[in-house]
Amino acid sequence: MENETKSAFKRLQSLDALRGFDMFWIIGGKHIFLGLATIIGWPVFQWWAGQMRHTLWHGFTFYDIIFPLFLFIAGISFPFSFAKRIAMNQSRKSLYIHIFKRGLILVILGLIYSNKISLDFANLDYKSVLGIIGLAWMFASLIYINTRLHIRIIWCIVLLVGYWILLVLFPVDGKGAFSEEGNLTGYLDRLIMPGHYYNSEQMLTLLPATGTALLGMFTGEFMLSNYLKKKPLRKVFYLVLAAVTLIIVGKIWNIVFPINKHLWTSSFVCFAGGLSLFLFSMFYLIIDVWNLKKWSFFFVVIGMNPITIYMGKRIFDFKYTVNFFFGGLSNILPENWTPLIKNGIGLTTICWIILYILYKKKIFLKV
């Protein structure tokens, strides 16, 4: 059982590649395309540059998927991790310790990322991307190990529908249940959260974010199962079918509950979850089914150490290194090339080389 589970997990190189693809846009990919849009000016690059910015409120751009995709991928991984631990006869207590420990570490790393090592507790920003990922993954994991599949599905539906009902029933000061000033999630944060307030990563969004993690876990459980084990193309078909269904549900729900990353609306969960599932199905098809793996190595190197580079970019100033190696090239080119050369190509190259060295040394920061 243990060997079968390990081999099944190893076949999903697509998961590491997709994780690396997700992180690529954070470490410098975004600025590569912003730079190309500035220099070339072609409509296709101008359009894609617009996709490299978060939506201000309602709506969706490609850059809005970075956060939920990472949580979705964490969800996919959990059934494999859980199966391995069960195969190793780990106790129930050790499973709970692992889940709570991982969730807590991500919250702490999120605090460090948002505030550096600050002792000004009254003015800390207690919310973070890593914190939401850690807590949502933790709650979804607890649901996963304590319930059967049909109960997990009910949990997911209740979380999404319940969150929708909460926001509809309790608007703030009549300003609109889904408005920037009148939504319940922001009001509760302003009311009870210490430190600085920002209209993102709000605590009530843990409810729908847990739904995002559960969608990933449904996917991981499907991949781990023996269903269609010898018919991978049909398995891909069902993944794509589920992805399209979620996208359609998200767009329909958007009519009454707008797609909104800041509020992590239930329509956003479905729409972003569908896109995440579609991306995973394509990576799985190309890398694991068609066995076309060489192209994915660039992303795999990033995907094996996502927390390392995410925290590393925050802790270390790579500007000096980038300027040392790419400053000369940037200086001889027109000024409008600087963002592409330094913030895009230069930063991506430096980060990737660091991650490649860690990859070759088999040094991976795992939480």
mmCIF file of C-alpha atoms in Angstrom:
data_model
loop_
_atom_site.group_PDB
_atom_site.id
_atom_site.type_symbol
_atom_site.label_atom_id
_atom_site.label_comp_id
_atom_site.label_asym_id
_atom_site.label_seq_id
_atom_site.Cartn_x
_atom_site.Cartn_y
_atom_site.Cartn_z
ATOM 1 C CA MET A 1 0.000 0.000 0.000
ATOM 2 C CA GLU A 2 2.773 2.432 0.939
ATOM 3 C CA ASN A 3 4.775 1.784 -2.255
ATOM 4 C CA GLU A 4 1.659 2.162 -4.423
ATOM 5 C CA THR A 5 0.783 5.445 -2.778
ATOM 6 C CA LYS A 6 4.313 6.811 -3.158
ATOM 7 C CA SER A 7 4.468 5.860 -6.837
ATOM 8 C CA ALA A 8 1.079 7.457 -7.457
ATOM 9 C CA PHE A 9 2.320 10.669 -5.870
ATOM 10 C CA LYS A 10 5.575 10.659 -7.841
ATOM 11 C CA ARG A 11 3.685 10.454 -11.127
ATOM 12 C CA LEU A 12 2.107 13.814 -10.418
ATOM 13 C CA GLN A 13 5.075 15.878 -11.529
ATOM 14 C CA SER A 14 2.378 18.078 -12.997
ATOM 15 C CA LEU A 15 1.503 19.245 -9.481
ATOM 16 C CA ASP A 16 5.002 20.593 -8.800
ATOM 17 C CA ALA A 17 5.070 22.176 -12.260
ATOM 18 C CA LEU A 18 1.709 23.851 -11.719
ATOM 19 C CA ARG A 19 2.828 25.138 -8.319
ATOM 20 C CA GLY A 20 5.945 26.550 -9.966
ATOM 21 C CA PHE A 21 3.857 28.079 -12.751
ATOM 22 C CA ASP A 22 1.777 29.803 -10.071
ATOM 23 C CA MET A 23 4.842 31.154 -8.258
ATOM 24 C CA PHE A 24 6.527 32.237 -11.518
ATOM 25 C CA TRP A 25 4.122 35.164 -11.848
ATOM 26 C CA ILE A 26 4.997 36.354 -8.346
ATOM 27 C CA ILE A 27 8.780 36.187 -8.631
ATOM 28 C CA GLY A 28 9.014 38.112 -11.906
ATOM 29 C CA GLY A 29 6.768 36.716 -14.620
ATOM 30 C CA LYS A 30 4.294 39.540 -14.103
ATOM 31 C CA HIS A 31 6.943 42.187 -14.856
ATOM 32 C CA ILE A 32 8.171 40.345 -17.946
ATOM 33 C CA PHE A 33 4.782 40.765 -19.586
ATOM 34 C CA LEU A 34 4.263 44.277 -18.251
ATOM 35 C CA GLY A 35 7.648 45.158 -19.755
ATOM 36 C CA LEU A 36 6.800 43.555 -23.100
ATOM 37 C CA ALA A 37 3.538 45.491 -23.214
ATOM 38 C CA THR A 38 5.438 48.756 -22.657
ATOM 39 C CA ILE A 39 8.119 48.039 -25.251
ATOM 40 C CA ILE A 40 6.212 46.274 -28.027
ATOM 41 C CA GLY A 41 2.776 47.735 -27.506
ATOM 42 C CA TRP A 42 0.955 44.976 -29.401
ATOM 43 C CA PRO A 43 -2.719 44.659 -28.398
ATOM 44 C CA VAL A 44 -2.204 41.089 -27.187
ATOM 45 C CA PHE A 45 0.558 42.207 -24.790
ATOM 46 C CA GLN A 46 -1.487 45.223 -23.696
ATOM 47 C CA TRP A 47 -4.405 42.907 -22.909
ATOM 48 C CA TRP A 48 -2.182 40.477 -21.013
ATOM 49 C CA ALA A 49 -0.591 43.345 -19.083
ATOM 50 C CA GLY A 50 -4.088 44.241 -17.916
ATOM 51 C CA GLN A 51 -4.447 40.676 -16.667
ATOM 52 C CA MET A 52 -1.331 41.142 -14.521
ATOM 53 C CA ARG A 53 -3.108 43.402 -12.031
ATOM 54 C CA HIS A 54 -5.651 42.478 -9.365
ATOM 55 C CA THR A 55 -9.220 43.562 -9.971
ATOM 56 C CA LEU A 56 -10.013 46.614 -7.876
ATOM 57 C CA TRP A 57 -13.303 45.154 -6.590
ATOM 58 C CA HIS A 58 -15.850 43.095 -8.570
ATOM 59 C CA GLY A 59 -14.538 41.169 -11.562
ATOM 60 C CA PHE A 60 -11.672 38.839 -12.365
ATOM 61 C CA THR A 61 -8.234 38.973 -13.977
ATOM 62 C CA PHE A 62 -5.661 36.228 -14.428
ATOM 63 C CA TYR A 63 -3.598 37.643 -11.549
ATOM 64 C CA ASP A 64 -6.543 37.046 -9.214
ATOM 65 C CA ILE A 65 -6.064 33.297 -9.581
ATOM 66 C CA ILE A 66 -2.546 33.201 -8.061
ATOM 67 C CA PHE A 67 -3.763 33.041 -4.445
ATOM 68 C CA PRO A 68 -6.669 30.558 -4.841
ATOM 69 C CA LEU A 69 -4.626 28.354 -7.193
ATOM 70 C CA PHE A 70 -1.947 27.905 -4.519
ATOM 71 C CA LEU A 71 -4.608 26.941 -1.960
ATOM 72 C CA PHE A 72 -6.253 24.632 -4.494
ATOM 73 C CA ILE A 73 -2.905 22.894 -5.132
ATOM 74 C CA ALA A 74 -2.344 22.499 -1.376
ATOM 75 C CA GLY A 75 -5.743 20.842 -1.284
ATOM 76 C CA ILE A 76 -4.843 18.408 -4.083
ATOM 77 C CA SER A 77 -1.698 17.335 -2.226
ATOM 78 C CA PHE A 78 -3.415 16.515 1.064
ATOM 79 C CA PRO A 79 -5.150 13.223 0.128
ATOM 80 C CA PHE A 80 -1.769 11.872 -1.044
ATOM 81 C CA SER A 81 -0.055 13.000 2.156
ATOM 82 C CA PHE A 82 -2.880 11.584 4.261
ATOM 83 C CA ALA A 83 -2.764 8.236 2.423
ATOM 84 C CA LYS A 84 1.010 7.995 2.980
ATOM 85 C CA ARG A 85 0.653 8.642 6.692
ATOM 86 C CA ILE A 86 -2.105 6.065 6.993
ATOM 87 C CA ALA A 87 0.053 3.546 5.092
ATOM 88 C CA MET A 88 2.867 4.238 7.584
ATOM 89 C CA ASN A 89 0.450 3.451 10.441
ATOM 90 C CA GLN A 90 0.743 6.913 11.942
ATOM 91 C CA SER A 91 -1.562 7.534 14.862
ATOM 92 C CA ARG A 92 -4.586 9.789 14.757
ATOM 93 C CA LYS A 93 -2.836 12.070 17.226
ATOM 94 C CA SER A 94 0.167 12.527 14.932
ATOM 95 C CA LEU A 95 -2.162 13.432 12.057
ATOM 96 C CA TYR A 96 -3.807 16.148 14.116
ATOM 97 C CA ILE A 97 -0.405 17.435 15.258
ATOM 98 C CA HIS A 98 0.776 17.615 11.636
ATOM 99 C CA ILE A 99 -2.331 19.507 10.520
ATOM 100 C CA PHE A 100 -2.316 22.038 13.372
ATOM 101 C CA LYS A 101 1.456 22.488 13.176
ATOM 102 C CA ARG A 102 1.404 23.196 9.440
ATOM 103 C CA GLY A 103 -1.486 25.619 9.775
ATOM 104 C CA LEU A 104 0.202 27.466 12.653
ATOM 105 C CA ILE A 105 3.573 27.706 10.895
ATOM 106 C CA LEU A 106 1.943 29.249 7.815
ATOM 107 C CA VAL A 107 0.145 31.782 10.023
ATOM 108 C CA ILE A 108 3.457 32.719 11.713
ATOM 109 C CA LEU A 109 5.252 32.993 8.361
ATOM 110 C CA GLY A 110 2.398 35.181 7.153
ATOM 111 C CA LEU A 111 2.818 37.483 10.151
ATOM 112 C CA ILE A 112 6.545 37.763 9.441
ATOM 113 C CA TYR A 113 5.897 38.428 5.750
ATOM 114 C CA SER A 114 3.387 41.187 6.492
ATOM 115 C CA ASN A 115 5.201 42.870 9.382
ATOM 116 C CA LYS A 116 8.852 41.819 9.278
ATOM 117 C CA ILE A 117 10.151 41.202 12.820
ATOM 118 C CA SER A 118 8.120 43.968 14.397
ATOM 119 C CA LEU A 119 7.353 44.257 18.096
ATOM 120 C CA ASP A 120 4.802 47.012 17.612
ATOM 121 C CA PHE A 121 1.923 44.637 18.359
ATOM 122 C CA ALA A 122 -0.725 47.359 18.427
ATOM 123 C CA ASN A 123 -0.068 48.227 14.783
ATOM 124 C CA LEU A 124 0.643 44.817 13.290
ATOM 125 C CA ASP A 125 -1.188 43.548 10.229
ATOM 126 C CA TYR A 126 -2.452 40.212 11.523
ATOM 127 C CA LYS A 127 -3.840 39.032 8.193
ATOM 128 C CA SER A 128 -1.850 37.558 5.326
ATOM 129 C CA VAL A 129 -2.065 35.351 2.270
ATOM 130 C CA LEU A 130 -0.087 32.604 4.024
ATOM 131 C CA GLY A 131 -2.288 32.896 7.102
ATOM 132 C CA ILE A 132 -5.487 32.404 5.101
ATOM 133 C CA ILE A 133 -3.916 29.495 3.200
ATOM 134 C CA GLY A 134 -2.739 27.877 6.433
ATOM 135 C CA LEU A 135 -6.040 28.205 8.285
ATOM 136 C CA ALA A 136 -8.291 27.337 5.317
ATOM 137 C CA TRP A 137 -6.145 24.285 4.524
ATOM 138 C CA MET A 138 -6.191 23.281 8.199
ATOM 139 C CA PHE A 139 -9.997 23.481 8.489
ATOM 140 C CA ALA A 140 -10.471 21.626 5.196
ATOM 141 C CA SER A 141 -8.007 18.935 6.307
ATOM 142 C CA LEU A 142 -9.894 18.423 9.572
ATOM 143 C CA ILE A 143 -13.114 18.019 7.600
ATOM 144 C CA TYR A 144 -11.390 15.612 5.207
ATOM 145 C CA ILE A 145 -10.000 13.206 7.811
ATOM 146 C CA ASN A 146 -13.199 13.118 9.848
ATOM 147 C CA THR A 147 -15.879 12.708 7.174
ATOM 148 C CA ARG A 148 -16.794 10.647 4.134
ATOM 149 C CA LEU A 149 -16.906 12.111 0.635
ATOM 150 C CA HIS A 150 -20.635 12.907 0.550
ATOM 151 C CA ILE A 151 -20.367 14.722 3.897
ATOM 152 C CA ARG A 152 -17.379 16.731 2.611
ATOM 153 C CA ILE A 153 -19.430 17.784 -0.401
ATOM 154 C CA ILE A 154 -22.231 18.899 1.932
ATOM 155 C CA TRP A 155 -19.673 20.834 4.028
ATOM 156 C CA CYS A 156 -18.430 22.618 0.891
ATOM 157 C CA ILE A 157 -21.935 23.556 -0.238
ATOM 158 C CA VAL A 158 -22.937 24.747 3.249
ATOM 159 C CA LEU A 159 -19.806 26.903 3.536
ATOM 160 C CA LEU A 160 -20.376 28.593 0.171
ATOM 161 C CA VAL A 161 -24.134 29.033 0.423
ATOM 162 C CA GLY A 162 -23.927 29.959 4.111
ATOM 163 C CA TYR A 163 -21.335 32.669 3.401
ATOM 164 C CA TRP A 164 -23.570 34.090 0.663
ATOM 165 C CA ILE A 165 -26.570 34.170 3.010
ATOM 166 C CA LEU A 166 -24.530 35.850 5.768
ATOM 167 C CA LEU A 167 -23.459 38.689 3.503
ATOM 168 C CA VAL A 168 -26.950 39.150 2.066
ATOM 169 C CA LEU A 169 -28.699 39.164 5.465
ATOM 170 C CA PHE A 170 -26.271 41.476 7.258
ATOM 171 C CA PRO A 171 -25.260 44.451 5.108
ATOM 172 C CA VAL A 172 -23.597 47.329 6.963
ATOM 173 C CA ASP A 173 -25.396 50.673 7.223
ATOM 174 C CA GLY A 174 -27.415 50.026 4.079
ATOM 175 C CA LYS A 175 -24.395 50.602 1.848
ATOM 176 C CA GLY A 176 -24.787 47.394 -0.122
ATOM 177 C CA ALA A 177 -24.041 43.872 1.033
ATOM 178 C CA PHE A 178 -21.250 43.438 -1.529
ATOM 179 C CA SER A 179 -19.930 46.991 -1.586
ATOM 180 C CA GLU A 180 -16.477 47.977 -0.403
ATOM 181 C CA GLU A 181 -17.887 49.885 2.590
ATOM 182 C CA GLY A 182 -20.966 47.815 3.381
ATOM 183 C CA ASN A 183 -19.833 44.190 3.350
ATOM 184 C CA LEU A 184 -20.003 42.155 6.563
ATOM 185 C CA THR A 185 -16.498 40.707 6.270
ATOM 186 C CA GLY A 186 -14.831 44.111 6.341
ATOM 187 C CA TYR A 187 -17.104 45.325 9.131
ATOM 188 C CA LEU A 188 -16.233 42.373 11.377
ATOM 189 C CA ASP A 189 -12.520 42.873 10.758
ATOM 190 C CA ARG A 190 -12.759 46.550 11.640
ATOM 191 C CA LEU A 191 -14.747 45.621 14.745
ATOM 192 C CA ILE A 192 -12.688 42.800 16.241
ATOM 193 C CA MET A 193 -9.307 42.553 14.533
ATOM 194 C CA PRO A 194 -6.385 44.303 16.258
ATOM 195 C CA GLY A 195 -3.699 46.224 14.428
ATOM 196 C CA HIS A 196 -3.989 47.723 10.952
ATOM 197 C CA TYR A 197 -7.047 47.107 8.804
ATOM 198 C CA TYR A 198 -6.790 46.331 5.110
ATOM 199 C CA ASN A 199 -9.704 45.375 2.884
ATOM 200 C CA SER A 200 -8.199 42.017 1.899
ATOM 201 C CA GLU A 201 -7.448 38.640 3.480
ATOM 202 C CA GLN A 202 -10.420 39.164 5.791
ATOM 203 C CA MET A 203 -11.097 36.586 8.488
ATOM 204 C CA LEU A 204 -14.684 35.720 7.513
ATOM 205 C CA THR A 205 -13.376 34.758 4.070
ATOM 206 C CA LEU A 206 -11.962 31.676 5.782
ATOM 207 C CA LEU A 207 -15.390 30.112 5.225
ATOM 208 C CA PRO A 208 -15.340 30.197 1.408
ATOM 209 C CA ALA A 209 -11.538 29.768 1.310
ATOM 210 C CA THR A 210 -12.021 26.456 3.123
ATOM 211 C CA GLY A 211 -14.342 25.591 0.241
ATOM 212 C CA THR A 212 -11.490 26.304 -2.199
ATOM 213 C CA ALA A 213 -9.215 23.919 -0.268
ATOM 214 C CA LEU A 214 -11.959 21.268 -0.274
ATOM 215 C CA LEU A 215 -12.316 21.571 -4.068
ATOM 216 C CA GLY A 216 -8.607 20.798 -4.306
ATOM 217 C CA MET A 217 -9.018 17.833 -1.958
ATOM 218 C CA PHE A 218 -11.877 16.448 -4.062
ATOM 219 C CA THR A 219 -9.500 16.627 -7.027
ATOM 220 C CA GLY A 220 -6.659 14.948 -5.130
ATOM 221 C CA GLU A 221 -8.962 12.186 -3.918
ATOM 222 C CA PHE A 222 -10.148 11.590 -7.485
ATOM 223 C CA MET A 223 -6.546 11.410 -8.728
ATOM 224 C CA LEU A 224 -5.557 9.033 -5.919
ATOM 225 C CA SER A 225 -8.460 6.670 -6.517
ATOM 226 C CA ASN A 226 -8.236 3.632 -8.772
ATOM 227 C CA TYR A 227 -11.161 4.934 -10.810
ATOM 228 C CA LEU A 228 -10.122 5.063 -14.484
ATOM 229 C CA LYS A 229 -6.551 4.264 -13.429
ATOM 230 C CA LYS A 230 -5.834 2.642 -16.794
ATOM 231 C CA LYS A 231 -7.797 5.228 -18.765
ATOM 232 C CA PRO A 232 -6.007 8.520 -18.032
ATOM 233 C CA LEU A 233 -7.502 10.342 -21.017
ATOM 234 C CA ARG A 234 -10.981 9.647 -19.736
ATOM 235 C CA LYS A 235 -9.866 10.837 -16.314
ATOM 236 C CA VAL A 236 -8.720 14.085 -17.926
ATOM 237 C CA PHE A 237 -12.089 14.359 -19.644
ATOM 238 C CA TYR A 238 -13.896 14.194 -16.305
ATOM 239 C CA LEU A 239 -11.496 16.747 -14.798
ATOM 240 C CA VAL A 240 -12.172 19.171 -17.651
ATOM 241 C CA LEU A 241 -15.918 18.507 -17.419
ATOM 242 C CA ALA A 242 -15.863 19.324 -13.693
ATOM 243 C CA ALA A 243 -13.756 22.435 -14.386
ATOM 244 C CA VAL A 244 -16.177 23.746 -17.019
ATOM 245 C CA THR A 245 -19.125 23.017 -14.715
ATOM 246 C CA LEU A 246 -17.545 25.028 -11.881
ATOM 247 C CA ILE A 247 -16.762 27.928 -14.224
ATOM 248 C CA ILE A 248 -20.378 27.995 -15.461
ATOM 249 C CA VAL A 249 -21.725 27.823 -11.886
ATOM 250 C CA GLY A 250 -19.413 30.684 -10.918
ATOM 251 C CA LYS A 251 -20.567 32.849 -13.833
ATOM 252 C CA ILE A 252 -24.236 32.165 -13.113
ATOM 253 C CA TRP A 253 -23.787 32.837 -9.399
ATOM 254 C CA ASN A 254 -21.985 36.045 -10.354
ATOM 255 C CA ILE A 255 -25.356 37.483 -11.422
ATOM 256 C CA VAL A 256 -26.535 37.668 -7.801
ATOM 257 C CA PHE A 257 -23.243 37.286 -5.893
ATOM 258 C CA PRO A 258 -20.457 39.090 -7.809
ATOM 259 C CA ILE A 259 -17.119 37.403 -8.423
ATOM 260 C CA ASN A 260 -14.829 39.237 -6.014
ATOM 261 C CA LYS A 261 -11.388 38.154 -4.829
ATOM 262 C CA HIS A 262 -11.292 40.595 -1.900
ATOM 263 C CA LEU A 263 -14.505 39.161 -0.453
ATOM 264 C CA TRP A 264 -13.611 35.655 -1.708
ATOM 265 C CA THR A 265 -17.237 35.350 -2.782
ATOM 266 C CA SER A 266 -18.740 31.933 -3.388
ATOM 267 C CA SER A 267 -18.990 32.711 -7.107
ATOM 268 C CA PHE A 268 -15.266 33.510 -7.009
ATOM 269 C CA VAL A 269 -14.592 30.127 -5.340
ATOM 270 C CA CYS A 270 -16.435 28.301 -8.123
ATOM 271 C CA PHE A 271 -15.000 30.366 -10.987
ATOM 272 C CA ALA A 272 -11.392 30.361 -9.722
ATOM 273 C CA GLY A 273 -11.749 26.717 -8.659
ATOM 274 C CA GLY A 274 -12.880 25.793 -12.159
ATOM 275 C CA LEU A 275 -9.958 27.634 -13.756
ATOM 276 C CA SER A 276 -7.551 26.027 -11.266
ATOM 277 C CA LEU A 277 -8.938 22.586 -12.045
ATOM 278 C CA PHE A 278 -8.683 23.247 -15.774
ATOM 279 C CA LEU A 279 -5.043 24.319 -15.435
ATOM 280 C CA PHE A 280 -4.276 21.222 -13.376
ATOM 281 C CA SER A 281 -5.983 18.955 -15.914
ATOM 282 C CA MET A 282 -3.910 20.456 -18.750
ATOM 283 C CA PHE A 283 -0.641 20.114 -16.822
ATOM 284 C CA TYR A 284 -1.577 16.547 -15.867
ATOM 285 C CA LEU A 285 -2.462 15.694 -19.474
ATOM 286 C CA ILE A 286 0.733 17.088 -20.985
ATOM 287 C CA ILE A 287 3.212 16.039 -18.292
ATOM 288 C CA ASP A 288 1.855 12.835 -16.771
ATOM 289 C CA VAL A 289 -0.344 11.381 -19.517
ATOM 290 C CA TRP A 290 1.549 12.385 -22.667
ATOM 291 C CA ASN A 291 4.855 12.214 -20.743
ATOM 292 C CA LEU A 292 6.117 15.515 -22.162
ATOM 293 C CA LYS A 293 8.125 16.565 -19.128
ATOM 294 C CA LYS A 294 11.283 18.362 -20.222
ATOM 295 C CA TRP A 295 9.595 21.735 -20.781
ATOM 296 C CA SER A 296 8.198 21.678 -17.233
ATOM 297 C CA PHE A 297 11.594 21.507 -15.492
ATOM 298 C CA PHE A 298 11.791 25.307 -15.259
ATOM 299 C CA PHE A 299 8.532 25.368 -13.289
ATOM 300 C CA VAL A 300 9.305 22.231 -11.250
ATOM 301 C CA VAL A 301 12.422 23.886 -9.812
ATOM 302 C CA ILE A 302 10.277 26.775 -8.600
ATOM 303 C CA GLY A 303 7.440 24.524 -7.460
ATOM 304 C CA MET A 304 9.656 22.402 -5.228
ATOM 305 C CA ASN A 305 10.529 25.414 -3.034
ATOM 306 C CA PRO A 306 7.597 27.855 -3.191
ATOM 307 C CA ILE A 307 7.713 29.028 0.431
ATOM 308 C CA THR A 308 11.489 29.537 0.193
ATOM 309 C CA ILE A 309 11.279 32.001 -2.666
ATOM 310 C CA TYR A 310 8.083 33.645 -1.398
ATOM 311 C CA MET A 311 9.675 34.436 1.968
ATOM 312 C CA GLY A 312 13.133 34.964 0.463
ATOM 313 C CA LYS A 313 11.922 37.782 -1.773
ATOM 314 C CA ARG A 314 10.504 39.484 1.312
ATOM 315 C CA ILE A 315 13.509 38.979 3.605
ATOM 316 C CA PHE A 316 16.380 39.531 1.164
ATOM 317 C CA ASP A 317 16.852 42.482 -1.152
ATOM 318 C CA PHE A 318 17.706 41.038 -4.559
ATOM 319 C CA LYS A 319 17.928 44.467 -6.154
ATOM 320 C CA TYR A 320 21.705 44.702 -5.640
ATOM 321 C CA THR A 321 22.305 41.276 -7.195
ATOM 322 C CA VAL A 322 20.011 42.011 -10.106
ATOM 323 C CA ASN A 323 21.708 45.360 -10.697
ATOM 324 C CA PHE A 324 25.158 43.727 -10.467
ATOM 325 C CA PHE A 325 24.404 41.260 -13.265
ATOM 326 C CA PHE A 326 21.828 43.124 -15.334
ATOM 327 C CA GLY A 327 22.491 46.791 -14.571
ATOM 328 C CA GLY A 328 24.973 47.184 -17.431
ATOM 329 C CA LEU A 329 22.575 45.732 -19.995
ATOM 330 C CA SER A 330 19.777 47.893 -18.646
ATOM 331 C CA ASN A 331 21.921 51.051 -18.892
ATOM 332 C CA ILE A 332 22.720 50.641 -22.589
ATOM 333 C CA LEU A 333 19.081 50.064 -23.535
ATOM 334 C CA PRO A 334 16.314 52.692 -23.651
ATOM 335 C CA GLU A 335 14.841 53.594 -20.266
ATOM 336 C CA ASN A 336 11.527 51.896 -20.958
ATOM 337 C CA TRP A 337 13.388 48.548 -21.096
ATOM 338 C CA THR A 338 14.436 48.788 -17.427
ATOM 339 C CA PRO A 339 11.330 47.132 -15.881
ATOM 340 C CA LEU A 340 11.602 44.196 -18.309
ATOM 341 C CA ILE A 341 15.353 43.691 -17.806
ATOM 342 C CA LYS A 342 15.560 44.230 -14.041
ATOM 343 C CA ASN A 343 12.160 43.485 -12.504
ATOM 344 C CA GLY A 344 11.258 40.833 -15.044
ATOM 345 C CA ILE A 345 14.071 38.857 -16.655
ATOM 346 C CA GLY A 346 16.758 39.773 -14.125
ATOM 347 C CA LEU A 347 14.802 39.015 -10.951
ATOM 348 C CA THR A 348 13.312 35.825 -12.403
ATOM 349 C CA THR A 349 16.758 34.605 -13.455
ATOM 350 C CA ILE A 350 18.399 35.300 -10.072
ATOM 351 C CA CYS A 351 15.535 33.679 -8.145
ATOM 352 C CA TRP A 352 15.512 30.642 -10.440
ATOM 353 C CA ILE A 353 19.277 30.088 -10.153
ATOM 354 C CA ILE A 354 19.025 30.187 -6.350
ATOM 355 C CA LEU A 355 16.167 27.684 -6.442
ATOM 356 C CA TYR A 356 18.077 25.496 -8.912
ATOM 357 C CA ILE A 357 21.072 25.322 -6.573
ATOM 358 C CA LEU A 358 18.751 24.319 -3.722
ATOM 359 C CA TYR A 359 17.099 21.784 -6.023
ATOM 360 C CA LYS A 360 20.441 20.185 -6.958
ATOM 361 C CA LYS A 361 21.461 20.099 -3.289
ATOM 362 C CA LYS A 362 18.052 18.563 -2.458
ATOM 363 C CA ILE A 363 17.336 21.383 0.003
ATOM 364 C CA PHE A 364 13.608 21.969 0.259
ATOM 365 C CA LEU A 365 11.793 24.124 2.804
ATOM 366 C CA LYS A 366 8.653 22.179 3.597
ATOM 367 C CA VAL A 367 5.915 23.244 5.968
#
